[in-house]
Amino acid sequence: LSLTGRILTIADCYDAMTSSRVYRREPMAPGKVLQFMFNKSGQSFDPVLLKLFSTCVGIIPIGSLVMLDTDGLAVVVSPAQEKEFAERPVVKISSDAQGTMIEGPEVDLREKNSDGDFTRSIVRLIDNTECKVDTSRYFG
């Protein structure tokens, strides 16, 4: 395959697995998709391009809508700077536990309480179109 073809193979697979489809309603979490793809690295995917791709998109891409353990929704606005906290980005709270849309604060999911536990965690990714939330309004 050409360079373009190898890049498109990675991007297309990632998009198909992380999106809601007719044949699979629940999208897979980006972290699980990247893990699956890295297991196929060197066979189905160019290892160097896959590494570059994962660095660009991050485990939870900017603009992703996520449900927090507080039952509220949030939009990922910035990736975590340290790799060990890849699943703990900075988010902007966009709804409360009752589902009411709000202009909440930005929260760094690396924050811990006095007991040393994380104050909030991501439970799962949410399909923006399913919830009819335009995450682009949080950028720009």
N, CA, C and O atoms as a GROMACS GRO file, in nm:
protein
  560
    1LEU      N    1   0.082  -0.120   0.000
    1LEU     CA    2   0.000   0.000   0.000
    1LEU      C    3   0.087   0.126   0.000
    1LEU      O    4   0.198   0.127   0.053
    2SER      N    5   0.034   0.230  -0.060
    2SER     CA    6   0.104   0.358  -0.059
    2SER      C    7   0.096   0.418   0.081
    2SER      O    8   0.022   0.369   0.166
    3LEU      N    9   0.173   0.522   0.104
    3LEU     CA   10   0.169   0.592   0.233
    3LEU      C   11   0.028   0.641   0.264
    3LEU      O   12  -0.021   0.626   0.376
    4THR      N   13  -0.036   0.699   0.164
    4THR     CA   14  -0.173   0.748   0.182
    4THR      C   15  -0.267   0.634   0.219
    4THR      O   16  -0.350   0.649   0.308
    5GLY      N   17  -0.254   0.522   0.153
    5GLY     CA   18  -0.337   0.406   0.180
    5GLY      C   19  -0.316   0.352   0.321
    5GLY      O   20  -0.413   0.312   0.387
    6ARG      N   21  -0.192   0.351   0.369
    6ARG     CA   22  -0.163   0.303   0.505
    6ARG      C   23  -0.221   0.398   0.609
    6ARG      O   24  -0.270   0.354   0.713
    7ILE      N   25  -0.214   0.529   0.582
    7ILE     CA   26  -0.273   0.628   0.673
    7ILE      C   27  -0.424   0.611   0.677
    7ILE      O   28  -0.484   0.611   0.785
    8LEU      N   29  -0.486   0.598   0.561
    8LEU     CA   30  -0.632   0.584   0.554
    8LEU      C   31  -0.680   0.454   0.620
    8LEU      O   32  -0.787   0.452   0.679
    9THR      N   33  -0.602   0.348   0.610
    9THR     CA   34  -0.638   0.222   0.675
    9THR      C   35  -0.650   0.242   0.826
    9THR      O   36  -0.745   0.195   0.888
   10ILE      N   37  -0.554   0.311   0.884
   10ILE     CA   38  -0.556   0.338   1.029
   10ILE      C   39  -0.674   0.427   1.066
   10ILE      O   40  -0.749   0.395   1.157
   11ALA      N   41  -0.690   0.538   0.996
   11ALA     CA   42  -0.797   0.634   1.028
   11ALA      C   43  -0.936   0.572   1.009
   11ALA      O   44  -1.025   0.594   1.091
   12ASP      N   45  -0.954   0.496   0.902
   12ASP     CA   46  -1.084   0.435   0.875
   12ASP      C   47  -1.120   0.331   0.980
   12ASP      O   48  -1.234   0.326   1.025
   13CYS      N   49  -1.025   0.248   1.018
   13CYS     CA   50  -1.050   0.147   1.120
   13CYS      C   51  -1.086   0.214   1.253
   13CYS      O   52  -1.183   0.175   1.318
   14TYR      N   53  -1.009   0.313   1.292
   14TYR     CA   54  -1.034   0.384   1.418
   14TYR      C   55  -1.173   0.447   1.417
   14TYR      O   56  -1.248   0.435   1.514
   15ASP      N   57  -1.207   0.515   1.309
   15ASP     CA   58  -1.337   0.582   1.298
   15ASP      C   59  -1.451   0.480   1.303
   15ASP      O   60  -1.550   0.503   1.372
   16ALA      N   61  -1.438   0.370   1.232
   16ALA     CA   62  -1.543   0.269   1.229
   16ALA      C   63  -1.567   0.208   1.366
   16ALA      O   64  -1.682   0.182   1.404
   17MET      N   65  -1.461   0.185   1.441
   17MET     CA   66  -1.474   0.118   1.570
   17MET      C   67  -1.516   0.212   1.683
   17MET      O   68  -1.574   0.167   1.782
   18THR      N   69  -1.489   0.340   1.669
   18THR     CA   70  -1.523   0.435   1.775
   18THR      C   71  -1.655   0.508   1.749
   18THR      O   72  -1.695   0.594   1.827
   19SER      N   73  -1.722   0.475   1.639
   19SER     CA   74  -1.848   0.541   1.604
   19SER      C   75  -1.964   0.443   1.614
   19SER      O   76  -1.948   0.322   1.598
   20SER      N   77  -2.081   0.497   1.640
   20SER     CA   78  -2.202   0.417   1.639
   20SER      C   79  -2.236   0.384   1.494
   20SER      O   80  -2.236   0.473   1.408
   21ARG      N   81  -2.264   0.259   1.467
   21ARG     CA   82  -2.296   0.213   1.331
   21ARG      C   83  -2.426   0.134   1.333
   21ARG      O   84  -2.473   0.093   1.440
   22VAL      N   85  -2.482   0.111   1.217
   22VAL     CA   86  -2.604   0.031   1.205
   22VAL      C   87  -2.580  -0.110   1.258
   22VAL      O   88  -2.666  -0.167   1.325
   23TYR      N   89  -2.464  -0.165   1.228
   23TYR     CA   90  -2.432  -0.302   1.268
   23TYR      C   91  -2.376  -0.313   1.410
   23TYR      O   92  -2.359  -0.423   1.461
   24ARG      N   93  -2.347  -0.200   1.474
   24ARG     CA   94  -2.296  -0.200   1.611
   24ARG      C   95  -2.334  -0.067   1.676
   24ARG      O   96  -2.269   0.034   1.651
   25ARG      N   97  -2.437  -0.068   1.756
   25ARG     CA   98  -2.489   0.055   1.815
   25ARG      C   99  -2.392   0.121   1.912
   25ARG      O  100  -2.373   0.243   1.909
   26GLU      N  101  -2.330   0.041   1.998
   26GLU     CA  102  -2.238   0.095   2.099
   26GLU      C  103  -2.098   0.110   2.042
   26GLU      O  104  -2.035   0.010   2.007
   27PRO      N  105  -2.048   0.231   2.034
   27PRO     CA  106  -1.909   0.246   1.988
   27PRO      C  107  -1.812   0.195   2.094
   27PRO      O  108  -1.842   0.197   2.213
   28MET      N  109  -1.696   0.149   2.049
   28MET     CA  110  -1.593   0.104   2.141
   28MET      C  111  -1.518   0.225   2.195
   28MET      O  112  -1.506   0.327   2.127
   29ALA      N  113  -1.467   0.213   2.314
   29ALA     CA  114  -1.388   0.321   2.374
   29ALA      C  115  -1.258   0.337   2.296
   29ALA      O  116  -1.196   0.238   2.258
   30PRO      N  117  -1.215   0.461   2.271
   30PRO     CA  118  -1.092   0.484   2.195
   30PRO      C  119  -0.971   0.408   2.250
   30PRO      O  120  -0.890   0.358   2.173
   31GLY      N  121  -0.959   0.400   2.381
   31GLY     CA  122  -0.846   0.328   2.440
   31GLY      C  123  -0.845   0.182   2.402
   31GLY      O  124  -0.739   0.125   2.373
   32LYS      N  125  -0.962   0.120   2.401
   32LYS     CA  126  -0.973  -0.021   2.364
   32LYS      C  127  -0.945  -0.040   2.215
   32LYS      O  128  -0.883  -0.139   2.174
   33VAL      N  129  -0.990   0.054   2.135
   33VAL     CA  130  -0.966   0.046   1.991
   33VAL      C  131  -0.816   0.056   1.962
   33VAL      O  132  -0.762  -0.020   1.883
   34LEU      N  133  -0.751   0.153   2.028
   34LEU     CA  134  -0.606   0.167   2.006
   34LEU      C  135  -0.532   0.043   2.054
   34LEU      O  136  -0.436   0.001   1.990
   35GLN      N  137  -0.574  -0.015   2.164
   35GLN     CA  138  -0.510  -0.137   2.213
   35GLN      C  139  -0.527  -0.250   2.110
   35GLN      O  140  -0.431  -0.322   2.081
   36PHE      N  141  -0.647  -0.265   2.056
   36PHE     CA  142  -0.673  -0.364   1.952
   36PHE      C  143  -0.583  -0.340   1.831
   36PHE      O  144  -0.523  -0.432   1.777
   37MET      N  145  -0.575  -0.213   1.789
   37MET     CA  146  -0.495  -0.179   1.672
   37MET      C  147  -0.346  -0.204   1.696
   37MET      O  148  -0.276  -0.253   1.608
   38PHE      N  149  -0.298  -0.171   1.817
   38PHE     CA  150  -0.157  -0.196   1.848
   38PHE      C  151  -0.127  -0.346   1.851
   38PHE      O  152  -0.015  -0.386   1.820
   39ASN      N  153  -0.225  -0.428   1.886
   39ASN     CA  154  -0.207  -0.573   1.881
   39ASN      C  155  -0.191  -0.622   1.738
   39ASN      O  156  -0.132  -0.727   1.714
   40LYS      N  157  -0.243  -0.546   1.642
   40LYS     CA  158  -0.233  -0.580   1.499
   40LYS      C  159  -0.121  -0.501   1.429
   40LYS      O  160  -0.103  -0.511   1.308
   41SER      N  161  -0.047  -0.424   1.508
   41SER     CA  162   0.062  -0.343   1.453
   41SER      C  163   0.167  -0.433   1.387
   41SER      O  164   0.209  -0.534   1.444
   42GLY      N  165   0.208  -0.394   1.268
   42GLY     CA  166   0.306  -0.474   1.194
   42GLY      C  167   0.240  -0.576   1.104
   42GLY      O  168   0.302  -0.625   1.010
   43GLN      N  169   0.114  -0.610   1.132
   43GLN     CA  170   0.039  -0.704   1.049
   43GLN      C  171  -0.061  -0.629   0.962
   43GLN      O  172  -0.053  -0.630   0.839
   44SER      N  173  -0.156  -0.562   1.030
   44SER     CA  174  -0.260  -0.488   0.959
   44SER      C  175  -0.232  -0.339   0.949
   44SER      O  176  -0.287  -0.271   0.862
   45PHE      N  177  -0.147  -0.289   1.038
   45PHE     CA  178  -0.122  -0.146   1.044
   45PHE      C  179   0.027  -0.117   1.047
   45PHE      O  180   0.104  -0.191   1.109
   46ASP      N  181   0.067  -0.010   0.981
   46ASP     CA  182   0.206   0.035   0.983
   46ASP      C  183   0.238   0.081   1.125
   46ASP      O  184   0.173   0.173   1.175
   47PRO      N  185   0.337   0.019   1.193
   47PRO     CA  186   0.364   0.051   1.333
   47PRO      C  187   0.404   0.196   1.358
   47PRO      O  188   0.363   0.255   1.458
   48VAL      N  189   0.482   0.255   1.270
   48VAL     CA  190   0.526   0.393   1.288
   48VAL      C  191   0.408   0.489   1.271
   48VAL      O  192   0.389   0.581   1.351
   49LEU      N  193   0.329   0.466   1.168
   49LEU     CA  194   0.213   0.553   1.145
   49LEU      C  195   0.109   0.538   1.256
   49LEU      O  196   0.046   0.635   1.295
   50LEU      N  197   0.093   0.416   1.307
   50LEU     CA  198  -0.002   0.393   1.416
   50LEU      C  199   0.040   0.467   1.542
   50LEU      O  200  -0.043   0.524   1.612
   51LYS      N  201   0.169   0.466   1.571
   51LYS     CA  202   0.221   0.538   1.688
   51LYS      C  203   0.196   0.689   1.672
   51LYS      O  204   0.152   0.756   1.766
   52LEU      N  205   0.224   0.742   1.553
   52LEU     CA  206   0.198   0.884   1.526
   52LEU      C  207   0.049   0.917   1.539
   52LEU      O  208   0.012   1.020   1.595
   53PHE      N  209  -0.033   0.829   1.486
   53PHE     CA  210  -0.178   0.849   1.492
   53PHE      C  211  -0.226   0.854   1.637
   53PHE      O  212  -0.303   0.942   1.675
   54SER      N  213  -0.180   0.758   1.718
   54SER     CA  214  -0.226   0.753   1.858
   54SER      C  215  -0.179   0.875   1.935
   54SER      O  216  -0.249   0.921   2.026
   55THR      N  217  -0.064   0.928   1.902
   55THR     CA  218  -0.015   1.050   1.966
   55THR      C  219  -0.104   1.169   1.930
   55THR      O  220  -0.128   1.256   2.013
   56CYS      N  221  -0.152   1.171   1.806
   56CYS     CA  222  -0.237   1.282   1.760
   56CYS      C  223  -0.376   1.279   1.821
   56CYS      O  224  -0.425   1.382   1.867
   57VAL      N  225  -0.440   1.163   1.824
   57VAL     CA  226  -0.579   1.158   1.870
   57VAL      C  227  -0.590   1.144   2.021
   57VAL      O  228  -0.691   1.185   2.079
   58GLY      N  229  -0.490   1.087   2.084
   58GLY     CA  230  -0.499   1.064   2.228
   58GLY      C  231  -0.593   0.950   2.259
   58GLY      O  232  -0.663   0.900   2.170
   59ILE      N  233  -0.596   0.909   2.382
   59ILE     CA  234  -0.684   0.799   2.423
   59ILE      C  235  -0.830   0.843   2.418
   59ILE      O  236  -0.917   0.769   2.373
   60ILE      N  237  -0.855   0.964   2.464
   60ILE     CA  238  -0.990   1.021   2.458
   60ILE      C  239  -0.977   1.154   2.384
   60ILE      O  240  -0.935   1.254   2.442
   61PRO      N  241  -1.012   1.156   2.257
   61PRO     CA  242  -0.989   1.275   2.174
   61PRO      C  243  -1.061   1.400   2.222
   61PRO      O  244  -1.169   1.392   2.280
   62ILE      N  245  -1.000   1.516   2.196
   62ILE     CA  246  -1.063   1.645   2.225
   62ILE      C  247  -1.195   1.652   2.149
   62ILE      O  248  -1.202   1.611   2.033
   63GLY      N  249  -1.297   1.704   2.214
   63GLY     CA  250  -1.429   1.713   2.152
   63GLY      C  251  -1.519   1.596   2.185
   63GLY      O  252  -1.638   1.598   2.152
   64SER      N  253  -1.464   1.491   2.249
   64SER     CA  254  -1.545   1.375   2.286
   64SER      C  255  -1.643   1.413   2.397
   64SER      O  256  -1.610   1.490   2.487
   65LEU      N  257  -1.762   1.359   2.386
   65LEU     CA  258  -1.863   1.375   2.491
   65LEU      C  259  -1.853   1.254   2.582
   65LEU      O  260  -1.855   1.140   2.535
   66VAL      N  261  -1.842   1.277   2.712
   66VAL     CA  262  -1.824   1.167   2.807
   66VAL      C  263  -1.925   1.177   2.921
   66VAL      O  264  -1.969   1.286   2.958
   67MET      N  265  -1.959   1.061   2.976
   67MET     CA  266  -2.041   1.058   3.098
   67MET      C  267  -1.946   1.039   3.215
   67MET      O  268  -1.858   0.952   3.212
   68LEU      N  269  -1.964   1.119   3.317
   68LEU     CA  270  -1.882   1.110   3.436
   68LEU      C  271  -1.950   1.024   3.542
   68LEU      O  272  -2.070   0.996   3.532
   69ASP      N  273  -1.875   0.981   3.641
   69ASP     CA  274  -1.932   0.901   3.748
   69ASP      C  275  -2.029   0.979   3.835
   69ASP      O  276  -2.096   0.922   3.921
   70THR      N  277  -2.037   1.110   3.814
   70THR     CA  278  -2.136   1.194   3.882
   70THR      C  279  -2.268   1.197   3.806
   70THR      O  280  -2.362   1.265   3.847
   71ASP      N  281  -2.276   1.122   3.694
   71ASP     CA  282  -2.391   1.112   3.603
   71ASP      C  283  -2.409   1.235   3.515
   71ASP      O  284  -2.505   1.240   3.437
   72GLY      N  285  -2.322   1.332   3.524
   72GLY     CA  286  -2.328   1.447   3.435
   72GLY      C  287  -2.249   1.419   3.308
   72GLY      O  288  -2.168   1.327   3.302
   73LEU      N  289  -2.273   1.501   3.206
   73LEU     CA  290  -2.198   1.492   3.082
   73LEU      C  291  -2.091   1.600   3.079
   73LEU      O  292  -2.106   1.706   3.141
   74ALA      N  293  -1.984   1.573   3.007
   74ALA     CA  294  -1.876   1.670   2.992
   74ALA      C  295  -1.813   1.653   2.854
   74ALA      O  296  -1.823   1.548   2.792
   75VAL      N  297  -1.748   1.759   2.809
   75VAL     CA  298  -1.678   1.759   2.681
   75VAL      C  299  -1.529   1.767   2.708
   75VAL      O  300  -1.484   1.849   2.788
   76VAL      N  301  -1.452   1.682   2.642
   76VAL     CA  302  -1.307   1.683   2.658
   76VAL      C  303  -1.253   1.807   2.586
   76VAL      O  304  -1.273   1.823   2.466
   77VAL      N  305  -1.184   1.894   2.661
   77VAL     CA  306  -1.133   2.018   2.604
   77VAL      C  307  -0.980   2.018   2.592
   77VAL      O  308  -0.923   2.099   2.518
   78SER      N  309  -0.915   1.928   2.664
   78SER     CA  310  -0.769   1.924   2.660
   78SER      C  311  -0.721   1.786   2.706
   78SER      O  312  -0.773   1.732   2.804
   79PRO      N  313  -0.622   1.730   2.637
   79PRO     CA  314  -0.572   1.598   2.680
   79PRO      C  315  -0.488   1.610   2.807
   79PRO      O  316  -0.439   1.718   2.840
   80ALA      N  317  -0.474   1.500   2.875
   80ALA     CA  318  -0.383   1.496   2.990
   80ALA      C  319  -0.241   1.510   2.939
   80ALA      O  320  -0.208   1.457   2.833
   81GLN      N  321  -0.158   1.581   3.011
   81GLN     CA  322  -0.021   1.605   2.966
   81GLN      C  323   0.070   1.484   2.989
   81GLN      O  324   0.164   1.462   2.913
   82GLU      N  325   0.043   1.407   3.094
   82GLU     CA  326   0.127   1.291   3.125
   82GLU      C  327   0.061   1.165   3.074
   82GLU      O  328  -0.060   1.147   3.087
   83LYS      N  329   0.141   1.075   3.014
   83LYS     CA  330   0.087   0.952   2.957
   83LYS      C  331   0.017   0.864   3.060
   83LYS      O  332  -0.080   0.796   3.026
   84GLU      N  333   0.064   0.864   3.184
   84GLU     CA  334   0.002   0.779   3.285
   84GLU      C  335  -0.139   0.826   3.322
   84GLU      O  336  -0.215   0.751   3.383
   85PHE      N  337  -0.173   0.949   3.283
   85PHE     CA  338  -0.308   1.002   3.307
   85PHE      C  339  -0.384   1.019   3.176
   85PHE      O  340  -0.472   1.105   3.166
   86ALA      N  341  -0.353   0.939   3.076
   86ALA     CA  342  -0.412   0.953   2.943
   86ALA      C  343  -0.565   0.946   2.946
   86ALA      O  344  -0.631   1.006   2.861
   87GLU      N  345  -0.621   0.873   3.042
   87GLU     CA  346  -0.766   0.861   3.051
   87GLU      C  347  -0.827   0.962   3.148
   87GLU      O  348  -0.941   0.946   3.193
   88ARG      N  349  -0.750   1.066   3.181
   88ARG     CA  350  -0.795   1.171   3.274
   88ARG      C  351  -0.767   1.309   3.214
   88ARG      O  352  -0.683   1.383   3.264
   89PRO      N  353  -0.840   1.343   3.105
   89PRO     CA  354  -0.819   1.473   3.042
   89PRO      C  355  -0.886   1.586   3.119
   89PRO      O  356  -0.948   1.563   3.223
   90VAL      N  357  -0.874   1.707   3.068
   90VAL     CA  358  -0.948   1.822   3.120
   90VAL      C  359  -1.081   1.825   3.045
   90VAL      O  360  -1.084   1.816   2.922
   91VAL      N  361  -1.190   1.838   3.120
   91VAL     CA  362  -1.324   1.839   3.061
   91VAL      C  363  -1.399   1.964   3.104
   91VAL      O  364  -1.368   2.026   3.205
   92LYS      N  365  -1.500   1.999   3.025
   92LYS     CA  366  -1.591   2.108   3.061
   92LYS      C  367  -1.726   2.044   3.088
   92LYS      O  368  -1.784   1.979   3.001
   93ILE      N  369  -1.776   2.064   3.209
   93ILE     CA  370  -1.905   2.007   3.247
   93ILE      C  371  -2.014   2.070   3.161
   93ILE      O  372  -2.022   2.192   3.152
   94SER      N  373  -2.098   1.985   3.097
   94SER     CA  374  -2.201   2.038   3.008
   94SER      C  375  -2.343   2.003   3.050
   94SER      O  376  -2.439   2.060   2.999
   95SER      N  377  -2.358   1.908   3.145
   95SER     CA  378  -2.491   1.881   3.199
   95SER      C  379  -2.478   1.829   3.342
   95SER      O  380  -2.375   1.774   3.381
   96ASP      N  381  -2.585   1.849   3.418
   96ASP     CA  382  -2.584   1.798   3.555
   96ASP      C  383  -2.636   1.654   3.556
   96ASP      O  384  -2.665   1.598   3.450
   97ALA      N  385  -2.649   1.594   3.672
   97ALA     CA  386  -2.691   1.455   3.685
   97ALA      C  387  -2.834   1.432   3.635
   97ALA      O  388  -2.870   1.320   3.598
   98GLN      N  389  -2.916   1.538   3.634
   98GLN     CA  390  -3.054   1.525   3.585
   98GLN      C  391  -3.064   1.542   3.433
   98GLN      O  392  -3.172   1.526   3.377
   99GLY      N  393  -2.953   1.574   3.368
   99GLY     CA  394  -2.952   1.591   3.223
   99GLY      C  395  -2.977   1.732   3.176
   99GLY      O  396  -2.988   1.756   3.056
  100THR      N  397  -2.986   1.827   3.269
  100THR     CA  398  -3.006   1.967   3.233
  100THR      C  399  -2.875   2.024   3.182
  100THR      O  400  -2.772   2.016   3.249
  101MET      N  401  -2.879   2.083   3.063
  101MET     CA  402  -2.759   2.142   3.004
  101MET      C  403  -2.720   2.266   3.085
  101MET      O  404  -2.803   2.351   3.116
  102ILE      N  405  -2.591   2.274   3.119
  102ILE     CA  406  -2.539   2.385   3.198
  102ILE      C  407  -2.407   2.432   3.140
  102ILE      O  408  -2.345   2.361   3.060
  103GLU      N  409  -2.364   2.549   3.179
  103GLU     CA  410  -2.231   2.599   3.146
  103GLU      C  411  -2.144   2.576   3.269
  103GLU      O  412  -2.120   2.668   3.347
  104GLY      N  413  -2.099   2.454   3.285
  104GLY     CA  414  -2.022   2.418   3.403
  104GLY      C  415  -1.876   2.456   3.391
  104GLY      O  416  -1.831   2.509   3.289
  105PRO      N  417  -1.802   2.429   3.496
  105PRO     CA  418  -1.660   2.465   3.499
  105PRO      C  419  -1.575   2.365   3.421
  105PRO      O  420  -1.620   2.254   3.389
  106GLU      N  421  -1.452   2.405   3.391
  106GLU     CA  422  -1.354   2.311   3.339
  106GLU      C  423  -1.296   2.236   3.458
  106GLU      O  424  -1.267   2.296   3.562
  107VAL      N  425  -1.281   2.106   3.443
  107VAL     CA  426  -1.234   2.022   3.551
  107VAL      C  427  -1.121   1.934   3.501
  107VAL      O  428  -1.133   1.867   3.398
  108ASP      N  429  -1.011   1.934   3.574
  108ASP     CA  430  -0.899   1.845   3.544
  108ASP      C  431  -0.927   1.713   3.615
  108ASP      O  432  -0.931   1.708   3.738
  109LEU      N  433  -0.947   1.606   3.538
  109LEU     CA  434  -0.984   1.478   3.597
  109LEU      C  435  -0.869   1.412   3.673
  109LEU      O  436  -0.885   1.302   3.726
  110ARG      N  437  -0.754   1.479   3.679
  110ARG     CA  438  -0.643   1.429   3.762
  110ARG      C  439  -0.658   1.476   3.907
  110ARG      O  440  -0.585   1.429   3.995
  111GLU      N  441  -0.752   1.569   3.933
  111GLU     CA  442  -0.772   1.623   4.068
  111GLU      C  443  -0.813   1.512   4.164
  111GLU      O  444  -0.891   1.424   4.131
  112LYS      N  445  -0.757   1.520   4.286
  112LYS     CA  446  -0.789   1.421   4.390
  112LYS      C  447  -0.848   1.492   4.511
  112LYS      O  448  -0.822   1.611   4.534
  113ASN      N  449  -0.926   1.418   4.588
  113ASN     CA  450  -0.981   1.474   4.712
  113ASN      C  451  -0.882   1.452   4.826
  113ASN      O  452  -0.771   1.404   4.805
  114SER      N  453  -0.922   1.488   4.946
  114SER     CA  454  -0.831   1.479   5.062
  114SER      C  455  -0.794   1.334   5.096
  114SER      O  456  -0.692   1.310   5.162
  115ASP      N  457  -0.875   1.238   5.052
  115ASP     CA  458  -0.844   1.097   5.076
  115ASP      C  459  -0.746   1.041   4.973
  115ASP      O  460  -0.701   0.927   4.986
  116GLY      N  461  -0.714   1.120   4.872
  116GLY     CA  462  -0.624   1.074   4.766
  116GLY      C  463  -0.694   1.003   4.652
  116GLY      O  464  -0.628   0.948   4.563
  117ASP      N  465  -0.829   1.004   4.653
  117ASP     CA  466  -0.906   0.944   4.544
  117ASP      C  467  -0.937   1.051   4.440
  117ASP      O  468  -0.947   1.170   4.472
  118PHE      N  469  -0.952   1.009   4.315
  118PHE     CA  470  -0.989   1.103   4.210
  118PHE      C  471  -1.130   1.154   4.237
  118PHE      O  472  -1.218   1.077   4.277
  119THR      N  473  -1.152   1.284   4.216
  119THR     CA  474  -1.282   1.344   4.245
  119THR      C  475  -1.387   1.304   4.142
  119THR      O  476  -1.505   1.288   4.176
  120ARG      N  477  -1.346   1.288   4.018
  120ARG     CA  478  -1.437   1.247   3.910
  120ARG      C  479  -1.364   1.153   3.815
  120ARG      O  480  -1.242   1.158   3.802
  121SER      N  481  -1.442   1.067   3.749
  121SER     CA  482  -1.385   0.975   3.650
  121SER      C  483  -1.481   0.962   3.534
  121SER      O  484  -1.601   0.984   3.548
  122ILE      N  485  -1.427   0.926   3.418
  122ILE     CA  486  -1.509   0.900   3.301
  122ILE      C  487  -1.563   0.758   3.310
  122ILE      O  488  -1.489   0.663   3.335
  123VAL      N  489  -1.694   0.746   3.290
  123VAL     CA  490  -1.759   0.615   3.293
  123VAL      C  491  -1.763   0.557   3.152
  123VAL      O  492  -1.732   0.440   3.131
  124ARG      N  493  -1.801   0.642   3.054
  124ARG     CA  494  -1.807   0.596   2.916
  124ARG      C  495  -1.815   0.714   2.820
  124ARG      O  496  -1.847   0.826   2.859
  125LEU      N  497  -1.786   0.685   2.695
  125LEU     CA  498  -1.800   0.784   2.590
  125LEU      C  499  -1.945   0.784   2.542
  125LEU      O  500  -2.011   0.680   2.541
  126ILE      N  501  -1.992   0.901   2.503
  126ILE     CA  502  -2.129   0.918   2.456
  126ILE      C  503  -2.124   0.963   2.310
  126ILE      O  504  -2.040   1.045   2.273
  127ASP      N  505  -2.214   0.910   2.228
  127ASP     CA  506  -2.225   0.952   2.089
  127ASP      C  507  -2.292   1.090   2.085
  127ASP      O  508  -2.408   1.103   2.124
  128ASN      N  509  -2.220   1.191   2.038
  128ASN     CA  510  -2.270   1.330   2.034
  128ASN      C  511  -2.404   1.341   1.960
  128ASN      O  512  -2.494   1.412   2.004
  129THR      N  513  -2.415   1.270   1.848
  129THR     CA  514  -2.536   1.281   1.767
  129THR      C  515  -2.655   1.216   1.836
  129THR      O  516  -2.768   1.262   1.819
  130GLU      N  517  -2.631   1.111   1.913
  130GLU     CA  518  -2.738   1.042   1.984
  130GLU      C  519  -2.800   1.133   2.090
  130GLU      O  520  -2.921   1.134   2.109
  131CYS      N  521  -2.715   1.211   2.158
  131CYS     CA  522  -2.762   1.303   2.262
  131CYS      C  523  -2.795   1.440   2.207
  131CYS      O  524  -2.842   1.527   2.280
  132LYS      N  525  -2.769   1.461   2.079
  132LYS     CA  526  -2.793   1.590   2.014
  132LYS      C  527  -2.720   1.704   2.084
  132LYS      O  528  -2.776   1.811   2.109
  133VAL      N  529  -2.593   1.678   2.116
  133VAL     CA  530  -2.508   1.779   2.180
  133VAL      C  531  -2.403   1.822   2.077
  133VAL      O  532  -2.328   1.739   2.025
  134ASP      N  533  -2.398   1.951   2.050
  134ASP     CA  534  -2.299   2.005   1.957
  134ASP      C  535  -2.174   2.043   2.037
  134ASP      O  536  -2.168   2.151   2.096
  135THR      N  537  -2.074   1.955   2.039
  135THR     CA  538  -1.955   1.981   2.118
  135THR      C  539  -1.866   2.089   2.055
  135THR      O  540  -1.777   2.141   2.122
  136SER      N  541  -1.888   2.121   1.928
  136SER     CA  542  -1.805   2.222   1.863
  136SER      C  543  -1.823   2.361   1.926
  136SER      O  544  -1.735   2.446   1.913
  137ARG      N  545  -1.934   2.384   1.992
  137ARG     CA  546  -1.959   2.516   2.052
  137ARG      C  547  -1.864   2.544   2.168
  137ARG      O  548  -1.853   2.658   2.213
  138TYR      N  549  -1.796   2.443   2.217
  138TYR     CA  550  -1.701   2.462   2.328
  138TYR      C  551  -1.563   2.504   2.278
  138TYR      O  552  -1.472   2.528   2.357
  139PHE      N  553  -1.548   2.513   2.145
  139PHE     CA  554  -1.418   2.547   2.088
  139PHE      C  555  -1.432   2.662   1.990
  139PHE      O  556  -1.475   2.644   1.876
  140GLY      N  557  -1.397   2.780   2.035
  140GLY     CA  558  -1.390   2.889   1.941
  140GLY      C  559  -1.492   2.989   1.956
  140GLY      O  560  -1.495   3.086   1.881
   0.00000   0.00000   0.00000
